[in-house]
PDB file of C-alpha atoms and ligand atoms in Angstrom:
ATOM      1  CA  MET H  94      29.933   3.473  -0.040  1.00  0.00           C
ATOM      2  CA  ARG H  95      27.325   2.752  -2.830  1.00  0.00           C
ATOM      3  CA  ALA H  96      25.358   4.906  -5.135  1.00  0.00           C
ATOM      4  CA  ILE H  97      21.530   4.656  -5.012  1.00  0.00           C
ATOM      5  CA  SER H  98      19.116   6.066  -7.644  1.00  0.00           C
ATOM      6  CA  PRO H  99      21.213   8.790  -9.238  1.00  0.00           C
ATOM      7  CA  ARG H 100      18.802  11.249 -10.960  1.00  0.00           C
ATOM      8  CA  HIS H 101      19.551  15.046 -10.742  1.00  0.00           C
ATOM      9  CA  LEU H 102      21.486  14.398  -7.571  1.00  0.00           C
ATOM     10  CA  GLU H 103      24.089  11.791  -7.086  1.00  0.00           C
ATOM     11  CA  TRP H 104      23.050  10.186  -3.708  1.00  0.00           C
ATOM     12  CA  THR H 105      25.963   8.465  -2.125  1.00  0.00           C
ATOM     13  CA  LEU H 106      25.531   6.290   0.909  1.00  0.00           C
ATOM     14  CA  HIS H 107      28.077   6.162   3.784  1.00  0.00           C
ATOM     15  CA  LEU H 108      27.119   3.141   6.099  1.00  0.00           C
ATOM     16  CA  PHE H 109      28.378   2.760   9.535  1.00  0.00           C
ATOM     17  CA  HIS H 110      27.607   0.308  12.427  1.00  0.00           C
ATOM     18  CA  GLU H 111      27.628   2.951  15.131  1.00  0.00           C
ATOM     19  CA  VAL H 112      28.007   6.478  15.260  1.00  0.00           C
ATOM     20  CA  GLY H 113      27.354   9.300  17.892  1.00  0.00           C
ATOM     21  CA  SER H 114      24.955  11.012  15.476  1.00  0.00           C
ATOM     22  CA  THR H 115      24.600  10.750  11.950  1.00  0.00           C
ATOM     23  CA  ASN H 116      23.859  14.602  11.785  1.00  0.00           C
ATOM     24  CA  HIS H 117      27.214  15.103  13.396  1.00  0.00           C
ATOM     25  CA  VAL H 118      28.971  12.853  10.803  1.00  0.00           C
ATOM     26  CA  ALA H 119      27.139  14.559   7.980  1.00  0.00           C
ATOM     27  CA  LYS H 120      28.190  17.928   9.235  1.00  0.00           C
ATOM     28  CA  GLU H 121      31.688  16.744   9.544  1.00  0.00           C
ATOM     29  CA  LEU H 122      31.712  15.609   5.708  1.00  0.00           C
ATOM     30  CA  ALA H 123      30.112  18.840   4.772  1.00  0.00           C
ATOM     31  CA  ARG H 124      32.835  20.752   6.253  1.00  0.00           C
ATOM     32  CA  LYS H 125      35.372  18.536   4.525  1.00  0.00           C
ATOM     33  CA  GLY H 126      33.620  19.583   1.184  1.00  0.00           C
ATOM     34  CA  ALA H 127      31.418  16.396   0.656  1.00  0.00           C
ATOM     35  CA  PRO H 128      28.729  17.105  -2.141  1.00  0.00           C
ATOM     36  CA  GLU H 129      25.153  17.470  -1.890  1.00  0.00           C
ATOM     37  CA  GLY H 130      23.439  14.089  -2.087  1.00  0.00           C
ATOM     38  CA  THR H 131      25.874  12.522   0.441  1.00  0.00           C
ATOM     39  CA  VAL H 132      23.898  10.237   2.780  1.00  0.00           C
ATOM     40  CA  VAL H 133      25.048   9.092   6.219  1.00  0.00           C
ATOM     41  CA  VAL H 134      23.285   5.913   7.741  1.00  0.00           C
ATOM     42  CA  SER H 135      24.089   4.133  10.893  1.00  0.00           C
ATOM     43  CA  THR H 136      22.839   0.851  12.433  1.00  0.00           C
ATOM     44  CA  ARG H 137      22.757   2.512  15.590  1.00  0.00           C
ATOM     45  CA  GLN H 138      23.481   5.921  17.235  1.00  0.00           C
ATOM     46  CA  SER H 139      24.956   6.233  20.794  1.00  0.00           C
ATOM     47  CA  MET H 140      24.122  10.048  21.037  1.00  0.00           C
ATOM     48  CA  GLY H 141      21.206  10.626  18.716  1.00  0.00           C
ATOM     49  CA  ARG H 142      19.813  13.943  18.832  1.00  0.00           C
ATOM     50  CA  GLY H 143      16.305  15.419  18.856  1.00  0.00           C
ATOM     51  CA  ARG H 144      15.587  19.295  18.638  1.00  0.00           C
ATOM     52  CA  LEU H 145      16.729  21.667  21.290  1.00  0.00           C
ATOM     53  CA  GLY H 146      19.157  19.295  22.803  1.00  0.00           C
ATOM     54  CA  ARG H 147      16.774  16.428  23.378  1.00  0.00           C
ATOM     55  CA  GLN H 148      17.857  12.736  23.100  1.00  0.00           C
ATOM     56  CA  TRP H 149      16.873  10.579  20.234  1.00  0.00           C
ATOM     57  CA  VAL H 150      16.958   6.863  21.149  1.00  0.00           C
ATOM     58  CA  SER H 151      18.397   4.877  18.211  1.00  0.00           C
ATOM     59  CA  PRO H 152      18.914   1.114  18.799  1.00  0.00           C
ATOM     60  CA  ARG H 153      19.488  -1.370  16.023  1.00  0.00           C
ATOM     61  CA  GLY H 154      16.424  -1.850  13.616  1.00  0.00           C
ATOM     62  CA  GLY H 155      15.460   1.819  13.175  1.00  0.00           C
ATOM     63  CA  LEU H 156      16.558   3.988  10.159  1.00  0.00           C
ATOM     64  CA  TRP H 157      18.856   6.585  11.405  1.00  0.00           C
ATOM     65  CA  ALA H 158      19.985   8.887   8.292  1.00  0.00           C
ATOM     66  CA  SER H 159      21.214  12.248   7.470  1.00  0.00           C
ATOM     67  CA  LEU H 160      21.081  13.779   3.946  1.00  0.00           C
ATOM     68  CA  LEU H 161      23.527  16.617   3.134  1.00  0.00           C
ATOM     69  CA  LEU H 162      22.103  19.272   0.965  1.00  0.00           C
ATOM     70  CA  ARG H 163      23.463  22.713  -0.305  1.00  0.00           C
ATOM     71  CA  PRO H 164      20.476  24.828  -1.135  1.00  0.00           C
ATOM     72  CA  GLY H 165      22.991  27.717  -1.340  1.00  0.00           C
ATOM     73  CA  THR H 166      20.666  30.371   0.218  1.00  0.00           C
ATOM     74  CA  VAL H 167      18.672  30.728   3.419  1.00  0.00           C
ATOM     75  CA  ARG H 168      15.642  31.920   1.331  1.00  0.00           C
ATOM     76  CA  ASN H 169      12.743  29.657   2.341  1.00  0.00           C
ATOM     77  CA  LEU H 170      14.936  27.413   4.414  1.00  0.00           C
ATOM     78  CA  GLY H 171      12.213  26.774   6.839  1.00  0.00           C
ATOM     79  CA  LEU H 172      10.457  24.648   4.067  1.00  0.00           C
ATOM     80  CA  ILE H 173      13.206  21.930   4.159  1.00  0.00           C
ATOM     81  CA  PRO H 174      11.570  20.215   7.046  1.00  0.00           C
ATOM     82  CA  ILE H 175       8.364  20.422   5.315  1.00  0.00           C
ATOM     83  CA  VAL H 176       9.933  18.875   2.037  1.00  0.00           C
ATOM     84  CA  ALA H 177      11.259  16.069   4.376  1.00  0.00           C
ATOM     85  CA  GLY H 178       8.304  15.396   6.289  1.00  0.00           C
ATOM     86  CA  VAL H 179       6.257  15.107   3.222  1.00  0.00           C
ATOM     87  CA  ALA H 180       8.730  13.026   1.537  1.00  0.00           C
ATOM     88  CA  VAL H 181       9.040  10.458   4.562  1.00  0.00           C
ATOM     89  CA  ALA H 182       5.220  10.157   4.987  1.00  0.00           C
ATOM     90  CA  LYS H 183       4.937   9.291   1.328  1.00  0.00           C
ATOM     91  CA  ALA H 184       7.821   6.784   1.349  1.00  0.00           C
ATOM     92  CA  VAL H 185       6.295   5.117   4.552  1.00  0.00           C
ATOM     93  CA  GLU H 186       2.989   4.775   2.812  1.00  0.00           C
ATOM     94  CA  GLU H 187       4.717   3.495  -0.413  1.00  0.00           C
ATOM     95  CA  ILE H 188       6.863   0.855   1.303  1.00  0.00           C
ATOM     96  CA  ALA H 189       5.024  -0.124   4.388  1.00  0.00           C
ATOM     97  CA  HIS H 190       1.351   0.888   3.420  1.00  0.00           C
ATOM     98  CA  VAL H 191       0.935   2.829   6.567  1.00  0.00           C
ATOM     99  CA  LYS H 192      -0.560   6.337   6.677  1.00  0.00           C
ATOM    100  CA  VAL H 193       1.534   8.765   8.701  1.00  0.00           C
ATOM    101  CA  GLY H 194       0.207  12.122   9.953  1.00  0.00           C
ATOM    102  CA  LEU H 195       2.588  15.109  10.074  1.00  0.00           C
ATOM    103  CA  LYS H 196       2.549  17.099  13.331  1.00  0.00           C
ATOM    104  CA  TRP H 197       4.106  20.526  13.023  1.00  0.00           C
ATOM    105  CA  PRO H 198       7.013  21.054  12.961  1.00  0.00           C
ATOM    106  CA  ASN H 199       8.444  17.599  12.491  1.00  0.00           C
ATOM    107  CA  ASP H 200       6.777  14.574  14.102  1.00  0.00           C
ATOM    108  CA  LEU H 201       5.709  11.559  11.930  1.00  0.00           C
ATOM    109  CA  VAL H 202       2.636  10.136  13.849  1.00  0.00           C
ATOM    110  CA  VAL H 203       0.897   6.883  13.624  1.00  0.00           C
ATOM    111  CA  ALA H 204      -1.932   5.824  15.834  1.00  0.00           C
ATOM    112  CA  ASN H 205      -1.259   8.911  18.039  1.00  0.00           C
ATOM    113  CA  ARG H 206       2.293   7.751  18.535  1.00  0.00           C
ATOM    114  CA  LYS H 207       5.596   9.002  17.350  1.00  0.00           C
ATOM    115  CA  LEU H 208       6.877   6.926  14.350  1.00  0.00           C
ATOM    116  CA  GLY H 209       9.858   9.255  13.854  1.00  0.00           C
ATOM    117  CA  GLY H 210      11.132  12.811  13.621  1.00  0.00           C
ATOM    118  CA  ILE H 211      13.170  15.090  11.461  1.00  0.00           C
ATOM    119  CA  LEU H 212      16.026  17.340  12.708  1.00  0.00           C
ATOM    120  CA  VAL H 213      17.338  19.869  10.123  1.00  0.00           C
ATOM    121  CA  GLU H 214      20.482  21.595  10.865  1.00  0.00           C
ATOM    122  CA  SER H 215      22.540  24.021   8.843  1.00  0.00           C
ATOM    123  CA  CYS H 216      26.355  24.873   8.747  1.00  0.00           C
ATOM    124  CA  TYR H 217      27.462  28.694   7.998  1.00  0.00           C
ATOM    125  CA  SER H 218      30.712  30.169   6.995  1.00  0.00           C
ATOM    126  CA  GLY H 219      30.185  33.534   8.310  1.00  0.00           C
ATOM    127  CA  THR H 220      26.787  34.371   7.177  1.00  0.00           C
ATOM    128  CA  GLN H 221      26.979  32.238   4.078  1.00  0.00           C
ATOM    129  CA  LEU H 222      25.006  28.958   4.187  1.00  0.00           C
ATOM    130  CA  GLU H 223      27.310  26.151   3.505  1.00  0.00           C
ATOM    131  CA  ALA H 224      25.243  22.967   4.042  1.00  0.00           C
ATOM    132  CA  THR H 225      21.889  21.863   5.355  1.00  0.00           C
ATOM    133  CA  ILE H 226      21.676  18.376   7.101  1.00  0.00           C
ATOM    134  CA  VAL H 227      18.302  16.562   7.027  1.00  0.00           C
ATOM    135  CA  GLY H 228      18.381  14.079   9.843  1.00  0.00           C
ATOM    136  CA  ILE H 229      15.637  11.311   9.804  1.00  0.00           C
ATOM    137  CA  GLY H 230      14.880   8.982  12.344  1.00  0.00           C
ATOM    138  CA  ILE H 231      12.242   6.343  12.063  1.00  0.00           C
ATOM    139  CA  ASN H 232      11.417   3.287  14.011  1.00  0.00           C
ATOM    140  CA  VAL H 233      11.320   0.525  11.664  1.00  0.00           C
ATOM    141  CA  GLN H 234      12.167  -3.002  12.923  1.00  0.00           C
ATOM    142  CA  ASN H 235      12.804  -2.001  16.427  1.00  0.00           C
ATOM    143  CA  SER H 236      10.017  -2.740  18.676  1.00  0.00           C
ATOM    144  CA  SER H 237       8.742   0.288  20.741  1.00  0.00           C
ATOM    145  CA  LEU H 238       8.646  -2.229  23.742  1.00  0.00           C
ATOM    146  CA  SER H 239      12.511  -2.316  23.575  1.00  0.00           C
ATOM    147  CA  LEU H 240      12.523   1.623  24.036  1.00  0.00           C
ATOM    148  CA  PRO H 241      13.054   2.891  27.533  1.00  0.00           C
ATOM    149  CA  GLU H 242      10.051   3.161  30.017  1.00  0.00           C
ATOM    150  CA  GLY H 243       8.133   6.398  29.335  1.00  0.00           C
ATOM    151  CA  LEU H 244       8.991   6.207  25.678  1.00  0.00           C
ATOM    152  CA  SER H 245       7.661   2.825  24.866  1.00  0.00           C
ATOM    153  CA  THR H 246       3.906   3.905  25.139  1.00  0.00           C
ATOM    154  CA  LYS H 247       4.463   7.203  23.189  1.00  0.00           C
ATOM    155  CA  ALA H 248       6.606   5.694  20.245  1.00  0.00           C
ATOM    156  CA  ILE H 249       5.550   3.168  17.736  1.00  0.00           C
ATOM    157  CA  SER H 250       7.494   1.344  14.980  1.00  0.00           C
ATOM    158  CA  LEU H 251       6.541  -0.314  11.584  1.00  0.00           C
ATOM    159  CA  SER H 252       7.160  -3.652  13.256  1.00  0.00           C
ATOM    160  CA  ASP H 253       4.585  -2.754  15.963  1.00  0.00           C
ATOM    161  CA  VAL H 254       2.010  -2.442  13.268  1.00  0.00           C
ATOM    162  CA  GLY H 255       3.070  -5.712  11.607  1.00  0.00           C
ATOM    163  CA  ARG H 256       5.099  -4.386   8.741  1.00  0.00           C
ATOM    164  CA  ASP H 257       8.383  -6.209   7.794  1.00  0.00           C
ATOM    165  CA  VAL H 258      10.221  -3.261   5.868  1.00  0.00           C
ATOM    166  CA  SER H 259      13.908  -2.909   5.117  1.00  0.00           C
ATOM    167  CA  GLU H 260      15.485   0.141   6.532  1.00  0.00           C
ATOM    168  CA  LEU H 261      17.379   0.601   3.185  1.00  0.00           C
ATOM    169  CA  ASP H 262      14.409   0.161   1.087  1.00  0.00           C
ATOM    170  CA  LEU H 263      12.703   2.861   3.078  1.00  0.00           C
ATOM    171  CA  LEU H 264      15.714   5.139   2.683  1.00  0.00           C
ATOM    172  CA  GLN H 265      15.730   4.697  -0.960  1.00  0.00           C
ATOM    173  CA  SER H 266      12.067   5.533  -1.262  1.00  0.00           C
ATOM    174  CA  ILE H 267      12.573   8.651   1.004  1.00  0.00           C
ATOM    175  CA  VAL H 268      15.499  10.035  -1.097  1.00  0.00           C
ATOM    176  CA  GLU H 269      13.245   9.354  -4.243  1.00  0.00           C
ATOM    177  CA  HIS H 270      10.426  11.324  -2.773  1.00  0.00           C
ATOM    178  CA  ILE H 271      12.715  14.031  -1.625  1.00  0.00           C
ATOM    179  CA  GLU H 272      14.475  14.533  -4.825  1.00  0.00           C
ATOM    180  CA  PRO H 273      11.559  16.003  -7.006  1.00  0.00           C
ATOM    181  CA  ARG H 274      10.207  18.100  -4.310  1.00  0.00           C
ATOM    182  CA  TYR H 275      13.792  19.443  -3.432  1.00  0.00           C
ATOM    183  CA  GLN H 276      14.123  20.480  -7.114  1.00  0.00           C
ATOM    184  CA  LEU H 277      10.926  22.391  -6.993  1.00  0.00           C
ATOM    185  CA  TYR H 278      12.028  23.949  -3.613  1.00  0.00           C
ATOM    186  CA  ARG H 279      15.242  25.244  -5.336  1.00  0.00           C
ATOM    187  CA  THR H 280      13.365  26.946  -8.172  1.00  0.00           C
ATOM    188  CA  GLY H 281      11.021  28.486  -5.663  1.00  0.00           C
ATOM    189  CA  LYS H 282       7.950  26.522  -6.620  1.00  0.00           C
ATOM    190  CA  THR H 283       6.823  25.575  -3.265  1.00  0.00           C
ATOM    191  CA  ASP H 284       2.999  25.804  -3.526  1.00  0.00           C
ATOM    192  CA  SER H 285       2.470  21.952  -4.239  1.00  0.00           C
ATOM    193  CA  ILE H 286       4.778  21.060  -1.404  1.00  0.00           C
ATOM    194  CA  ARG H 287       2.870  23.096   1.040  1.00  0.00           C
ATOM    195  CA  ARG H 288      -0.423  21.633  -0.248  1.00  0.00           C
ATOM    196  CA  GLU H 289       0.756  18.198   0.149  1.00  0.00           C
ATOM    197  CA  TRP H 290       1.942  18.913   3.766  1.00  0.00           C
ATOM    198  CA  GLN H 291      -1.345  20.432   4.548  1.00  0.00           C
ATOM    199  CA  GLN H 292      -3.093  17.203   3.383  1.00  0.00           C
ATOM    200  CA  LEU H 293      -0.908  15.112   5.502  1.00  0.00           C
ATOM    201  CA  SER H 294      -1.010  17.339   8.354  1.00  0.00           C
ATOM    202  CA  MET H 295      -2.814  16.442  11.674  1.00  0.00           C
ATOM    203  CA  MET H 296      -2.977  20.215  12.666  1.00  0.00           C
ATOM    204  CA  ILE H 297      -4.712  22.004   9.843  1.00  0.00           C
ATOM    205  CA  GLY H 298      -8.405  22.907  10.737  1.00  0.00           C
ATOM    206  CA  LYS H 299      -7.900  21.843  14.404  1.00  0.00           C
ATOM    207  CA  LYS H 300      -8.043  24.233  17.447  1.00  0.00           C
ATOM    208  CA  PHE H 301      -5.285  23.923  19.915  1.00  0.00           C
ATOM    209  CA  PRO H 302      -3.019  25.962  22.286  1.00  0.00           C
ATOM    210  CA  VAL H 303       0.458  26.810  21.054  1.00  0.00           C
ATOM    211  CA  LYS H 304       3.049  27.258  23.723  1.00  0.00           C
ATOM    212  CA  THR H 305       6.157  29.428  22.556  1.00  0.00           C
ATOM    213  CA  ALA H 306       9.012  30.632  24.591  1.00  0.00           C
ATOM    214  CA  SER H 307       7.012  33.712  25.620  1.00  0.00           C
ATOM    215  CA  GLU H 308       3.325  33.184  25.094  1.00  0.00           C
ATOM    216  CA  ILE H 309       0.461  30.664  24.699  1.00  0.00           C
ATOM    217  CA  TYR H 310      -1.622  30.853  21.721  1.00  0.00           C
ATOM    218  CA  GLU H 311      -5.155  29.499  21.419  1.00  0.00           C
ATOM    219  CA  GLY H 312      -6.076  29.283  17.525  1.00  0.00           C
ATOM    220  CA  LEU H 313      -6.908  27.409  14.577  1.00  0.00           C
ATOM    221  CA  ALA H 314      -4.229  26.260  12.294  1.00  0.00           C
ATOM    222  CA  THR H 315      -4.774  27.272   8.695  1.00  0.00           C
ATOM    223  CA  GLY H 316      -1.762  26.535   6.684  1.00  0.00           C
ATOM    224  CA  ILE H 317       2.011  27.125   6.411  1.00  0.00           C
ATOM    225  CA  ASP H 318       3.450  30.149   4.717  1.00  0.00           C
ATOM    226  CA  ALA H 319       6.425  30.413   2.200  1.00  0.00           C
ATOM    227  CA  ASP H 320       9.047  30.310   5.034  1.00  0.00           C
ATOM    228  CA  GLY H 321       7.607  27.157   6.523  1.00  0.00           C
ATOM    229  CA  ALA H 322       5.859  28.964   9.516  1.00  0.00           C
ATOM    230  CA  LEU H 323       2.577  27.601  10.713  1.00  0.00           C
ATOM    231  CA  LEU H 324      -0.275  30.092  10.220  1.00  0.00           C
ATOM    232  CA  VAL H 325      -2.556  30.150  13.190  1.00  0.00           C
ATOM    233  CA  LYS H 326      -5.728  32.191  13.295  1.00  0.00           C
ATOM    234  CA  LEU H 327      -6.599  33.586  16.671  1.00  0.00           C
ATOM    235  CA  SER H 328     -10.123  33.929  18.103  1.00  0.00           C
ATOM    236  CA  THR H 329      -9.542  37.672  17.831  1.00  0.00           C
ATOM    237  CA  GLY H 330      -9.479  37.241  13.976  1.00  0.00           C
ATOM    238  CA  SER H 331      -5.759  37.980  13.489  1.00  0.00           C
ATOM    239  CA  THR H 332      -3.339  35.402  12.131  1.00  0.00           C
ATOM    240  CA  VAL H 333      -0.041  34.777  13.741  1.00  0.00           C
ATOM    241  CA  ARG H 334       3.006  33.005  12.234  1.00  0.00           C
ATOM    242  CA  ILE H 335       4.676  30.457  14.522  1.00  0.00           C
ATOM    243  CA  LEU H 336       8.168  29.301  13.532  1.00  0.00           C
ATOM    244  CA  SER H 337       8.895  26.859  16.099  1.00  0.00           C
ATOM    245  CA  SER H 338       6.644  25.595  18.971  1.00  0.00           C
ATOM    246  CA  GLU H 339       7.441  23.598  22.122  1.00  0.00           C
ATOM    247  CA  SER H 340       4.130  21.788  22.457  1.00  0.00           C
ATOM    248  CA  PHE H 341       0.910  21.051  20.754  1.00  0.00           C
ATOM    249  CA  ASP H 342      -1.885  19.376  22.467  1.00  0.00           C
ATOM    250  CA  ILE H 343      -4.117  17.970  19.785  1.00  0.00           C
TER     251      ILE H 343
HETATM  252  C1  BT5 V 158      12.872  14.872  16.654  1.00  0.00           C
HETATM  253  O1  BT5 V 158      13.227  15.792  17.807  1.00  0.00           O
HETATM  254  O2  BT5 V 158      11.748  14.317  16.535  1.00  0.00           O
HETATM  255  C2  BT5 V 158      14.107  14.652  15.693  1.00  0.00           C
HETATM  256  C3  BT5 V 158      14.622  13.371  15.689  1.00  0.00           C
HETATM  257  C4  BT5 V 158      15.651  13.105  14.671  1.00  0.00           C
HETATM  258  C5  BT5 V 158      16.292  11.877  14.875  1.00  0.00           C
HETATM  259  C6  BT5 V 158      17.380  11.716  13.599  1.00  0.00           C
HETATM  260  S1  BT5 V 158      18.103  10.119  13.775  1.00  0.00           S
HETATM  261  C7  BT5 V 158      19.238  10.600  12.363  1.00  0.00           C
HETATM  262  C8  BT5 V 158      19.643  11.929  12.696  1.00  0.00           C
HETATM  263  N1  BT5 V 158      20.884  11.870  13.574  1.00  0.00           N
HETATM  264  C9  BT5 V 158      20.417  12.555  14.905  1.00  0.00           C
HETATM  265  O3  BT5 V 158      21.182  12.605  15.824  1.00  0.00           O
HETATM  266  N2  BT5 V 158      19.209  12.872  14.742  1.00  0.00           N
HETATM  267  C10 BT5 V 158      18.496  12.692  13.636  1.00  0.00           C
HETATM  268  P1  BT5 V 158      12.137  16.160  18.981  1.00  0.00           P
HETATM  269  O4  BT5 V 158      10.985  16.579  18.293  1.00  0.00           O
HETATM  270  O5  BT5 V 158      12.932  17.024  19.762  1.00  0.00           O
HETATM  271  O6  BT5 V 158      11.761  14.755  19.645  1.00  0.00           O
HETATM  272  C11 BT5 V 158      12.583  14.267  20.625  1.00  0.00           C
HETATM  273  C12 BT5 V 158      11.684  13.573  21.522  1.00  0.00           C
HETATM  274  O7  BT5 V 158      11.202  12.229  20.838  1.00  0.00           O
HETATM  275  C13 BT5 V 158      12.465  12.940  22.705  1.00  0.00           C
HETATM  276  O8  BT5 V 158      12.469  13.919  23.871  1.00  0.00           O
HETATM  277  C14 BT5 V 158      11.677  11.734  23.089  1.00  0.00           C
HETATM  278  O9  BT5 V 158      10.296  12.059  23.919  1.00  0.00           O
HETATM  279  C15 BT5 V 158      11.104  11.215  21.835  1.00  0.00           C
HETATM  280  N3  BT5 V 158      12.006  10.164  21.363  1.00  0.00           N
HETATM  281  C16 BT5 V 158      13.252   9.820  21.367  1.00  0.00           C
HETATM  282  N4  BT5 V 158      13.671   8.757  20.760  1.00  0.00           N
HETATM  283  C17 BT5 V 158      12.487   8.296  20.262  1.00  0.00           C
HETATM  284  C18 BT5 V 158      12.144   7.042  19.328  1.00  0.00           C
HETATM  285  N5  BT5 V 158      13.236   6.336  18.931  1.00  0.00           N
HETATM  286  N6  BT5 V 158      10.982   7.182  18.726  1.00  0.00           N
HETATM  287  C19 BT5 V 158      10.022   7.850  19.230  1.00  0.00           C
HETATM  288  N7  BT5 V 158      10.177   8.965  20.017  1.00  0.00           N
HETATM  289  C20 BT5 V 158      11.468   9.215  20.483  1.00  0.00           C
END
């Protein structure tokens, strides 16, 4: 365990060689009362998870980390992935000098390939929000060629674009970029975060079909609202809010 950049929050790092999923370990620590600012990092994950039960391939060389937050209320909880996405994009730009595009809700994209993703999960006690876990996965030193067939052409790592970056330097920069935005989020001042996301977004101003569980929308993404929902203007003139989406073809 070591402390990194304590500011408002005391960030405390728990380092592992291998775990199933850092999100799972962080949730267990949350249940045992670990404080906000707890960070779980593992060299590799044997059961890394994406959203909706998808697998996240996590070999040595990537940054696989989960941050434990205790926002206290579910109000605006949908903005946590937005806070995390902006912070990760800023950190990658600062440490690796690579521009990252954000694809709603949580993809980090470089050269049209997936550099990383974010998985936010919350723990409740009854209806009370106990903790929110921000899982961050970024391909850093692991070449995309070493990923399973089928993924290697869709994924990209920082080493693939010639950057030699330390996973822990990147993590330190991420927590430094999350911290001020999280403080704004906690005080309800989310306009600047949403603006930053819109600037980094690959979606805003683009027309695309959005497939949800029940319908397919054809529309123009115009922004995100205070709950983190994507606002999509349909050709009929009405605007719909989309809270989660299975596929974006852009
Ligand atoms: C995500 O899910 O993009 C969220 C990924 C979050 C991973 C972190 S690592 C630390 C923490 N602990 C965990 O167990 N998880 C979090 P989703 O949007 O569902 O994307 C999953 C899809 O991305 C998979 O179905 C693959 O197509 C692709 N994929 C899997 N591994 C990848 C990799 N290493 N790089 C790029 N794409 C990958």
